[in-house]
């Protein structure tokens, strides 16, 4: 079968990871009960290649799991390699180029999906009484979890009753029974919004869930594009060609043909069940379960020897940080730029577990606006906290753009040395926000308000467009000829070669 490349076909994505050494084909027997989770967590921690579990001790023979599909890589210069592969970009792509690619596709005409008659996801079709989700190696990911999670790296497909808006969105689903799943559908998220429309009519929500989807589609489904925007058209623009879709067996939704596993059915209008707890994106596992909607599965279709991708959520960096955080960064940066504010970059530091976004301010343009710090903070808060993307991230750090905000060392240094404790914190207790943020009070989580803040790390003189000091550093404190001599003689002095590229060799790049 012709290859579509890693952005538009999950199997091609896995093949390319294996070929480049960024996945390991594990032949050892591994249990989906906690062992898959433990290996995958350690892969995130050690920035190892993605584990492809090909010999699982539970589930039907041949069924596989891929862990850490967008974990970071420890290879120098390829930190974001797996993430870049989702978008069909070279493994050496850095954060700025990832963001510009995502933003440029937002300003390109959508490329609608192409309907095809069949595809790999139809290689096996199971309907009616034969449906049994427990044939799959559904993993227990953390010892604290309230159940096994089928959907940690897949997306829901739903469509509005008027047929005008199709939503693809990532949200977790827990195994509930042989033919049922349970999972959140928050009313602020598009899944919950569209489910609400069907419920209001007293009808079931026609639904499908796609696992092992084309990676560019998964990324778009984890991206807070505005309401009424079809993620499928965005994927086409992003990947440079239409995503191929096929009609579901049991309803008239369309799903990506080049997917590993597709579940079809409906979301019950009224049935709920306890879901969770699960180790979560902010890094904690809490003790409580919550009642959430039940998803009824009427058909399962899958590729031969299907691969179920899993995200083992928790401490960074996992996919809630690398994928979700990057997608939030792109949409937020686009909004801030379009608003005319003097912003040059926005980045959800993965280390901050999608609980803060750092905004780089162009201080020369800032000076021309003659804004005060409060005016700038309020303007940024208004743009972000009123938006679908800004609802997701509670804290915004403002930093001058001499700081590389994709480098956490520099962000920490700026926060410590540039944020005045008495005046640099602006809080917005009335702004709505995601209720999952760990530090919210019970009341704030219940009302969905509170916890939002803008933290300024802008120095007083930066509002005049200047920075008083230069860094005391290798890059700034020595003449060029001295630096060159030190670099040339580095190994002669008796040190090991550092392996750093030119930027690293030049020292801390803050100017
Ligand atoms: C790996 C991963 C897991 C996620 N899990 C959830 C989840 O369980 N619930 C949720 O509301 N959002 C979750 N998200 C974030 C949503 O996918 C994201 O906010 C997206 O914008 C939602 O789509 P929508 O904007 O069309 O509503 C997850 C994202 C990723 C990448
Ligand atoms: Mn959406």
CSV table of C-alpha atoms in Angstrom, one decimal, residues 88-498:
chain,number,residue,atom,x,y,z
A,88,UNK,CA,5.8,15.7,8.8
A,89,UNK,CA,8.7,18.1,9.6
A,90,UNK,CA,12.4,17.1,9.9
A,91,UNK,CA,13.4,15.6,13.2
A,92,UNK,CA,15.7,18.6,13.9
A,93,UNK,CA,12.8,21.1,13.9
A,94,UNK,CA,12.9,23.4,16.9
A,95,UNK,CA,10.0,25.0,18.8
A,96,UNK,CA,9.9,28.3,16.9
A,97,UNK,CA,9.6,26.5,13.5
A,98,UNK,CA,6.9,24.1,15.0
A,99,UNK,CA,4.9,27.1,16.1
A,100,UNK,CA,5.3,29.0,12.8
A,101,UNK,CA,4.2,25.9,10.9
A,102,UNK,CA,1.1,25.5,13.1
A,103,UNK,CA,0.2,29.2,12.7
A,104,UNK,CA,0.7,29.4,9.0
A,105,UNK,CA,-1.7,26.5,8.5
A,106,UNK,CA,-4.3,28.5,10.5
A,107,UNK,CA,-4.0,31.2,7.9
A,108,UNK,CA,-4.2,28.9,4.9
A,109,UNK,CA,-7.5,27.8,3.4
A,110,UNK,CA,-8.7,24.6,5.0
A,111,UNK,CA,-8.1,21.5,2.9
A,112,UNK,CA,-11.3,19.3,3.4
A,113,UNK,CA,-10.8,15.6,3.9
A,114,UNK,CA,-11.1,13.3,1.0
A,115,UNK,CA,-13.7,10.6,1.2
A,116,UNK,CA,-12.4,7.2,0.2
A,117,UNK,CA,-14.4,3.9,-0.1
A,118,UNK,CA,-12.3,1.9,2.3
A,119,UNK,CA,-8.9,1.9,4.1
A,120,UNK,CA,-6.6,0.2,6.5
A,121,UNK,CA,-8.9,0.9,9.5
A,122,UNK,CA,-11.5,-1.4,7.8
A,123,UNK,CA,-9.2,-4.5,7.7
A,124,UNK,CA,-11.2,-6.0,10.5
A,125,UNK,CA,-14.8,-5.1,11.2
A,126,UNK,CA,-16.6,-6.2,14.4
A,127,UNK,CA,-20.2,-5.3,15.1
A,128,UNK,CA,-23.1,-6.1,17.4
A,129,UNK,CA,-22.7,-8.9,20.0
A,130,UNK,CA,-19.2,-9.6,18.8
A,131,UNK,CA,-17.9,-6.2,20.1
A,132,UNK,CA,-15.6,-6.8,23.0
A,133,UNK,CA,-13.3,-4.0,24.0
A,134,UNK,CA,-11.5,-6.3,26.4
A,135,UNK,CA,-9.9,-8.1,23.4
A,136,UNK,CA,-7.6,-5.2,23.3
A,137,UNK,CA,-4.6,-4.8,25.7
A,138,UNK,CA,-6.3,-2.0,27.5
A,139,UNK,CA,-3.6,-0.8,30.0
A,140,UNK,CA,-3.8,0.0,33.7
A,141,UNK,CA,-1.4,3.0,33.5
A,142,UNK,CA,-0.8,4.0,37.1
A,143,UNK,CA,-1.4,2.0,40.3
A,144,UNK,CA,-3.7,4.9,41.5
A,145,UNK,CA,-6.0,4.8,38.5
A,146,UNK,CA,-9.7,3.9,38.9
A,147,UNK,CA,-9.6,1.8,35.8
A,148,UNK,CA,-8.0,0.8,32.5
A,149,UNK,CA,-7.7,3.5,29.9
A,150,UNK,CA,-8.5,2.8,26.3
A,151,UNK,CA,-8.3,6.3,25.0
A,152,UNK,CA,-5.3,8.4,26.2
A,153,UNK,CA,-4.0,9.2,22.8
A,154,UNK,CA,-7.0,9.2,20.5
A,155,UNK,CA,-9.7,11.6,19.5
A,156,UNK,CA,-13.5,11.8,19.6
A,157,UNK,CA,-15.5,12.5,16.4
A,158,UNK,CA,-18.8,14.3,16.8
A,159,UNK,CA,-20.9,16.5,14.6
A,160,UNK,CA,-23.5,19.2,15.4
A,161,UNK,CA,-27.2,18.2,14.8
A,162,UNK,CA,-27.3,20.7,11.9
A,163,UNK,CA,-24.3,18.9,10.3
A,164,UNK,CA,-22.3,22.1,9.9
A,165,UNK,CA,-19.5,21.5,12.4
A,166,UNK,CA,-17.5,18.3,12.8
A,167,UNK,CA,-15.3,18.3,15.9
A,168,UNK,CA,-12.2,16.1,16.4
A,169,UNK,CA,-10.9,16.4,20.0
A,170,UNK,CA,-8.6,14.5,22.3
A,171,UNK,CA,-10.1,13.6,25.7
A,172,UNK,CA,-9.5,10.5,27.7
A,173,UNK,CA,-11.8,7.4,28.0
A,174,UNK,CA,-11.7,4.7,30.6
A,175,UNK,CA,-12.9,1.1,30.0
A,176,UNK,CA,-16.3,0.7,31.6
A,177,UNK,CA,-17.5,-2.6,30.3
A,178,UNK,CA,-17.3,-5.0,27.3
A,179,UNK,CA,-19.0,-2.4,25.1
A,180,UNK,CA,-18.8,0.8,27.1
A,181,UNK,CA,-16.3,3.6,27.9
A,182,UNK,CA,-16.6,6.5,30.3
A,183,UNK,CA,-14.9,9.8,30.1
A,184,UNK,CA,-15.1,13.6,30.6
A,185,UNK,CA,-16.8,15.9,28.1
A,186,UNK,CA,-16.5,19.3,29.7
A,187,UNK,CA,-19.1,21.8,28.5
A,188,UNK,CA,-16.3,24.3,27.6
A,189,UNK,CA,-14.6,21.8,25.3
A,190,UNK,CA,-16.1,21.1,21.9
A,191,UNK,CA,-17.0,17.5,22.7
A,192,UNK,CA,-19.1,18.6,25.6
A,193,UNK,CA,-20.6,21.5,23.6
A,194,UNK,CA,-21.8,19.3,20.8
A,195,UNK,CA,-22.9,16.5,23.2
A,196,UNK,CA,-25.0,19.2,24.9
A,197,UNK,CA,-26.7,20.1,21.6
A,198,UNK,CA,-27.9,16.5,21.1
A,199,UNK,CA,-28.9,16.1,24.7
A,200,UNK,CA,-31.1,19.2,24.5
A,201,UNK,CA,-33.0,17.5,21.8
A,202,UNK,CA,-33.2,14.4,24.0
A,203,UNK,CA,-31.2,12.4,21.5
A,204,UNK,CA,-28.1,10.2,21.6
A,205,UNK,CA,-24.9,11.9,20.3
A,206,UNK,CA,-23.6,9.9,17.3
A,207,UNK,CA,-19.9,9.4,18.1
A,208,UNK,CA,-16.7,7.7,17.1
A,209,UNK,CA,-13.3,7.5,18.7
A,210,UNK,CA,-10.1,7.1,16.7
A,211,UNK,CA,-6.9,5.5,18.1
A,212,UNK,CA,-3.7,5.4,16.2
A,213,UNK,CA,-4.9,8.2,14.1
A,214,UNK,CA,-2.8,10.1,11.5
A,215,UNK,CA,-0.4,12.0,13.8
A,216,UNK,CA,-1.2,15.4,12.3
A,217,UNK,CA,-4.9,14.7,13.0
A,218,UNK,CA,-4.2,13.8,16.6
A,219,UNK,CA,-2.2,17.0,17.0
A,220,UNK,CA,-5.0,19.1,15.6
A,221,UNK,CA,-7.5,17.3,17.8
A,222,UNK,CA,-5.4,18.4,20.8
A,223,UNK,CA,-5.4,22.0,19.6
A,224,UNK,CA,-7.8,24.6,20.9
A,225,UNK,CA,-8.9,26.0,17.6
A,226,UNK,CA,-12.0,28.1,18.0
A,227,UNK,CA,-15.5,26.7,18.0
A,228,UNK,CA,-17.1,25.9,14.6
A,229,UNK,CA,-13.7,25.3,13.1
A,230,UNK,CA,-13.5,21.8,11.6
A,231,UNK,CA,-10.2,20.2,12.7
A,232,UNK,CA,-10.3,17.9,9.6
A,233,UNK,CA,-9.8,20.9,7.3
A,234,UNK,CA,-7.1,22.3,9.4
A,235,UNK,CA,-5.2,18.9,9.2
A,236,UNK,CA,-5.3,19.0,5.5
A,237,UNK,CA,-3.8,22.5,5.5
A,238,UNK,CA,-1.2,21.5,8.0
A,239,UNK,CA,-0.2,18.2,6.3
A,240,UNK,CA,-0.2,19.8,2.8
A,241,UNK,CA,-2.9,17.4,1.5
A,242,UNK,CA,-6.3,16.1,2.5
A,243,UNK,CA,-6.7,13.5,5.2
A,244,UNK,CA,-8.5,10.4,3.8
A,245,UNK,CA,-11.7,9.5,5.6
A,246,UNK,CA,-14.1,6.6,5.4
A,247,UNK,CA,-17.7,6.4,6.6
A,248,UNK,CA,-18.3,4.7,9.9
A,249,UNK,CA,-20.2,1.3,9.8
A,250,UNK,CA,-23.0,2.2,12.1
A,251,UNK,CA,-23.5,6.0,11.8
A,252,UNK,CA,-22.8,8.6,9.2
A,253,UNK,CA,-19.7,10.1,10.7
A,254,UNK,CA,-16.4,10.0,8.8
A,255,UNK,CA,-13.2,8.8,10.4
A,256,UNK,CA,-9.6,8.8,9.1
A,257,UNK,CA,-9.1,5.7,6.9
A,258,UNK,CA,-5.4,5.3,7.9
A,259,UNK,CA,-6.1,4.7,11.6
A,260,UNK,CA,-5.3,1.8,13.7
A,261,UNK,CA,-8.5,1.4,15.7
A,262,UNK,CA,-11.9,3.0,15.4
A,263,UNK,CA,-14.7,2.7,17.9
A,264,UNK,CA,-18.2,3.7,16.8
A,265,UNK,CA,-21.5,4.3,18.6
A,266,UNK,CA,-23.1,7.0,20.6
A,267,UNK,CA,-22.8,9.0,23.8
A,268,UNK,CA,-25.8,8.4,26.0
A,269,UNK,CA,-27.9,11.5,26.7
A,270,UNK,CA,-28.3,10.7,30.4
A,271,UNK,CA,-26.3,7.7,31.5
A,272,UNK,CA,-23.2,8.4,33.6
A,273,UNK,CA,-20.7,6.3,35.5
A,274,UNK,CA,-17.8,6.9,37.8
A,275,UNK,CA,-14.6,7.7,35.9
A,276,UNK,CA,-11.0,8.0,37.2
A,277,UNK,CA,-9.1,8.9,39.1
A,278,UNK,CA,-6.2,8.9,36.7
A,279,UNK,CA,-2.7,10.4,36.9
A,280,UNK,CA,-3.1,13.7,35.2
A,281,UNK,CA,-1.4,16.3,33.1
A,282,UNK,CA,-0.6,18.6,36.0
A,283,UNK,CA,1.5,15.8,37.5
A,284,UNK,CA,-0.8,14.7,40.3
A,285,UNK,CA,-3.0,11.7,40.9
A,286,UNK,CA,-6.0,12.6,43.1
A,287,UNK,CA,-8.1,10.1,45.0
A,288,UNK,CA,-11.6,10.9,43.7
A,289,UNK,CA,-13.6,9.6,40.8
A,290,UNK,CA,-16.3,11.7,39.1
A,291,UNK,CA,-19.5,10.8,37.3
A,292,UNK,CA,-19.0,11.2,33.5
A,293,UNK,CA,-21.0,10.4,30.3
A,294,UNK,CA,-21.0,6.8,29.1
A,295,UNK,CA,-19.9,6.0,25.5
A,296,UNK,CA,-21.7,3.0,24.0
A,297,UNK,CA,-19.6,1.1,21.4
A,298,UNK,CA,-21.7,-0.6,18.6
A,299,UNK,CA,-18.8,-1.4,16.2
A,300,UNK,CA,-15.0,-1.7,16.3
A,301,UNK,CA,-12.9,-1.6,13.2
A,302,UNK,CA,-9.1,-2.0,13.2
A,303,UNK,CA,-6.0,-2.5,11.2
A,304,UNK,CA,-4.3,-5.9,11.1
A,305,UNK,CA,-2.1,-6.2,14.3
A,306,UNK,CA,-3.4,-2.9,15.6
A,307,UNK,CA,-1.2,-0.5,17.6
A,308,UNK,CA,-2.9,1.3,20.5
A,309,UNK,CA,-0.9,4.5,21.3
A,310,UNK,CA,-0.8,5.5,25.0
A,311,UNK,CA,0.1,8.6,26.9
A,312,UNK,CA,0.9,7.9,30.5
A,313,UNK,CA,0.0,11.3,32.0
A,314,UNK,CA,1.9,12.8,34.9
A,315,UNK,CA,5.0,14.7,35.5
A,316,UNK,CA,6.4,16.4,32.4
A,317,UNK,CA,7.3,15.8,29.7
A,318,UNK,CA,4.5,13.7,28.3
A,319,UNK,CA,2.0,14.4,25.5
A,320,UNK,CA,-0.2,16.8,27.5
A,321,UNK,CA,2.9,19.0,27.6
A,322,UNK,CA,4.6,18.3,24.3
A,323,UNK,CA,1.4,18.1,22.1
A,324,UNK,CA,-1.3,20.0,24.1
A,325,UNK,CA,1.2,22.6,25.4
A,326,UNK,CA,2.6,23.3,21.9
A,327,UNK,CA,-0.8,23.5,20.3
A,328,UNK,CA,-2.0,26.0,23.0
A,329,UNK,CA,1.2,28.0,22.4
A,330,UNK,CA,0.5,28.2,18.7
A,331,UNK,CA,-3.1,29.4,19.1
A,332,UNK,CA,-2.3,31.8,21.9
A,333,UNK,CA,0.6,33.3,20.0
A,334,UNK,CA,-1.6,33.8,16.9
A,335,UNK,CA,-4.2,35.5,19.0
A,336,UNK,CA,-1.8,37.8,20.8
A,337,UNK,CA,-0.1,38.8,17.5
A,338,UNK,CA,-3.4,39.4,15.8
A,339,UNK,CA,-4.5,41.6,18.7
A,340,UNK,CA,-1.7,44.0,17.9
A,341,UNK,CA,0.1,43.6,21.2
A,342,UNK,CA,3.9,43.8,21.1
A,343,UNK,CA,4.4,40.0,21.4
A,344,UNK,CA,7.0,38.0,19.6
A,345,UNK,CA,6.6,34.5,21.0
A,346,UNK,CA,4.5,32.4,23.4
A,347,UNK,CA,5.5,29.1,24.8
A,348,UNK,CA,3.9,26.8,27.4
A,349,UNK,CA,7.1,25.6,29.1
A,350,UNK,CA,6.7,21.8,29.2
A,351,UNK,CA,8.3,21.8,32.7
A,352,UNK,CA,5.3,23.9,34.0
A,353,UNK,CA,2.9,21.1,33.1
A,354,UNK,CA,0.6,23.3,30.9
A,355,UNK,CA,-0.1,25.5,34.0
A,356,UNK,CA,1.8,28.5,32.6
A,357,UNK,CA,2.4,30.2,29.3
A,358,UNK,CA,5.4,32.5,28.8
A,359,UNK,CA,4.9,35.5,26.5
A,360,UNK,CA,7.9,37.2,25.0
A,361,UNK,CA,7.4,40.9,24.7
A,362,UNK,CA,9.2,43.0,22.0
A,363,UNK,CA,10.4,45.8,24.3
A,364,UNK,CA,11.1,48.3,21.4
A,365,UNK,CA,7.5,47.9,20.3
A,366,UNK,CA,6.3,48.0,23.9
A,367,UNK,CA,8.0,51.4,24.4
A,368,UNK,CA,6.1,52.8,21.4
A,369,UNK,CA,2.8,51.8,22.8
A,370,UNK,CA,3.5,53.8,26.0
A,371,UNK,CA,1.6,51.2,28.0
A,372,UNK,CA,2.1,50.8,31.7
A,373,UNK,CA,2.7,47.4,33.2
A,374,UNK,CA,-0.9,47.2,34.4
A,375,UNK,CA,-2.3,48.2,31.0
A,376,UNK,CA,-0.1,45.5,29.3
A,377,UNK,CA,-1.1,42.8,31.9
A,378,UNK,CA,-4.8,43.7,31.5
A,379,UNK,CA,-4.6,43.7,27.7
A,380,UNK,CA,-2.9,40.3,27.6
A,381,UNK,CA,-5.4,39.0,30.2
A,382,UNK,CA,-8.3,40.3,28.1
A,383,UNK,CA,-7.1,38.6,24.9
A,384,UNK,CA,-6.1,35.3,26.5
A,385,UNK,CA,-8.5,34.7,29.3
A,386,UNK,CA,-11.5,35.5,27.1
A,387,UNK,CA,-10.5,32.8,24.6
A,388,UNK,CA,-10.9,29.1,24.2
A,389,UNK,CA,-7.1,28.6,24.3
A,390,UNK,CA,-6.6,30.9,27.3
A,391,UNK,CA,-9.2,29.1,29.3
A,392,UNK,CA,-6.8,26.1,29.5
A,393,UNK,CA,-3.8,27.8,31.0
A,394,UNK,CA,-4.0,29.7,34.3
A,395,UNK,CA,-0.8,31.7,34.5
A,396,UNK,CA,0.8,34.0,32.0
A,397,UNK,CA,4.4,35.1,32.4
A,398,UNK,CA,5.5,38.3,30.6
A,399,UNK,CA,9.2,38.4,29.7
A,400,UNK,CA,11.3,40.6,27.5
A,401,UNK,CA,12.4,39.0,24.3
A,402,UNK,CA,16.1,39.0,25.2
A,403,UNK,CA,15.1,35.8,27.0
A,404,UNK,CA,14.7,32.6,24.9
A,405,UNK,CA,11.4,31.5,26.4
A,406,UNK,CA,11.7,28.0,25.1
A,407,UNK,CA,14.8,27.6,27.4
A,408,UNK,CA,13.5,26.9,30.9
A,409,UNK,CA,16.8,27.9,32.5
A,410,UNK,CA,16.4,31.4,31.1
A,411,UNK,CA,12.8,31.6,32.2
A,412,UNK,CA,13.6,30.7,35.7
A,413,UNK,CA,16.5,33.2,35.8
A,414,UNK,CA,14.1,35.9,34.5
A,415,UNK,CA,11.4,35.0,37.0
A,416,UNK,CA,13.9,35.2,39.9
A,417,UNK,CA,15.7,38.4,38.9
A,418,UNK,CA,13.0,40.4,37.1
A,419,UNK,CA,9.7,39.9,38.8
A,420,UNK,CA,9.1,42.5,41.6
A,421,UNK,CA,7.2,40.6,44.4
A,422,UNK,CA,5.0,43.6,45.4
A,423,UNK,CA,3.9,44.9,42.1
A,424,UNK,CA,4.5,42.3,39.4
A,425,UNK,CA,1.5,40.0,40.1
A,426,UNK,CA,-1.9,40.8,38.5
A,427,UNK,CA,-4.8,38.5,39.5
A,428,UNK,CA,-8.1,37.9,37.6
A,429,UNK,CA,-10.4,36.1,40.1
A,430,UNK,CA,-13.4,36.5,37.9
A,431,UNK,CA,-11.8,35.0,34.7
A,432,UNK,CA,-13.1,31.6,33.9
A,433,UNK,CA,-10.6,28.7,33.7
A,434,UNK,CA,-10.2,25.0,33.6
A,435,UNK,CA,-11.3,23.6,37.0
A,436,UNK,CA,-8.5,20.9,37.1
A,437,UNK,CA,-5.7,23.3,38.2
A,438,UNK,CA,-4.4,21.7,41.5
A,439,UNK,CA,-4.2,24.9,43.5
A,440,UNK,CA,-7.8,26.0,43.1
A,441,UNK,CA,-10.1,26.0,46.2
A,442,UNK,CA,-13.1,23.7,46.1
A,443,UNK,CA,-15.3,26.8,45.5
A,444,UNK,CA,-13.1,28.0,42.6
A,445,UNK,CA,-13.1,24.6,41.0
A,446,UNK,CA,-16.9,24.4,41.4
A,447,UNK,CA,-17.6,27.8,39.9
A,448,UNK,CA,-14.9,27.5,37.2
A,449,UNK,CA,-13.4,30.8,38.2
A,450,UNK,CA,-10.2,31.9,39.9
A,451,UNK,CA,-6.6,31.0,39.7
A,452,UNK,CA,-5.8,33.2,36.7
A,453,UNK,CA,-2.8,35.6,36.9
A,454,UNK,CA,-0.4,37.6,34.8
A,455,UNK,CA,3.1,37.7,36.3
A,456,UNK,CA,5.4,40.4,34.9
A,457,UNK,CA,9.1,39.7,34.6
A,458,UNK,CA,9.6,43.0,32.7
A,459,UNK,CA,12.2,45.4,34.2
A,460,UNK,CA,11.1,49.0,34.7
A,461,UNK,CA,13.3,50.4,32.0
A,462,UNK,CA,12.1,47.8,29.5
A,463,UNK,CA,8.9,49.9,29.2
A,464,UNK,CA,11.3,52.5,27.7
A,465,UNK,CA,12.6,49.9,25.3
A,466,UNK,CA,16.0,49.3,26.9
A,467,UNK,CA,17.7,46.8,29.2
A,468,UNK,CA,20.1,48.3,31.6
A,469,UNK,CA,22.5,45.4,32.2
A,470,UNK,CA,24.1,42.8,29.9
A,471,UNK,CA,24.5,39.3,31.2
A,472,UNK,CA,27.7,38.4,32.9
A,473,UNK,CA,28.4,35.3,30.8
A,474,UNK,CA,30.8,33.6,28.5
A,475,UNK,CA,29.0,35.2,25.5
A,476,UNK,CA,29.0,38.7,26.9
A,477,UNK,CA,31.9,39.1,29.2
A,478,UNK,CA,34.9,38.4,26.9
A,479,UNK,CA,36.2,39.7,23.6
A,480,UNK,CA,35.7,37.5,20.6
A,481,UNK,CA,39.3,36.5,20.2
A,482,UNK,CA,39.5,35.3,23.9
A,483,UNK,CA,36.3,33.2,23.4
A,484,UNK,CA,37.6,31.7,20.2
A,485,UNK,CA,40.9,30.8,21.8
A,486,UNK,CA,39.2,29.1,24.7
A,487,UNK,CA,37.0,27.1,22.4
A,488,UNK,CA,39.8,26.1,20.2
A,489,UNK,CA,42.0,25.0,23.1
A,490,UNK,CA,39.2,23.4,25.0
A,491,UNK,CA,40.4,19.8,24.7
A,492,UNK,CA,44.1,20.9,25.0
A,493,UNK,CA,43.2,22.2,28.5
A,494,UNK,CA,42.2,18.7,29.3
A,495,UNK,CA,38.4,18.9,29.0
A,496,UNK,CA,36.2,16.5,27.1
A,497,UNK,CA,34.7,17.9,23.9
A,498,UNK,CA,31.3,19.3,25.0
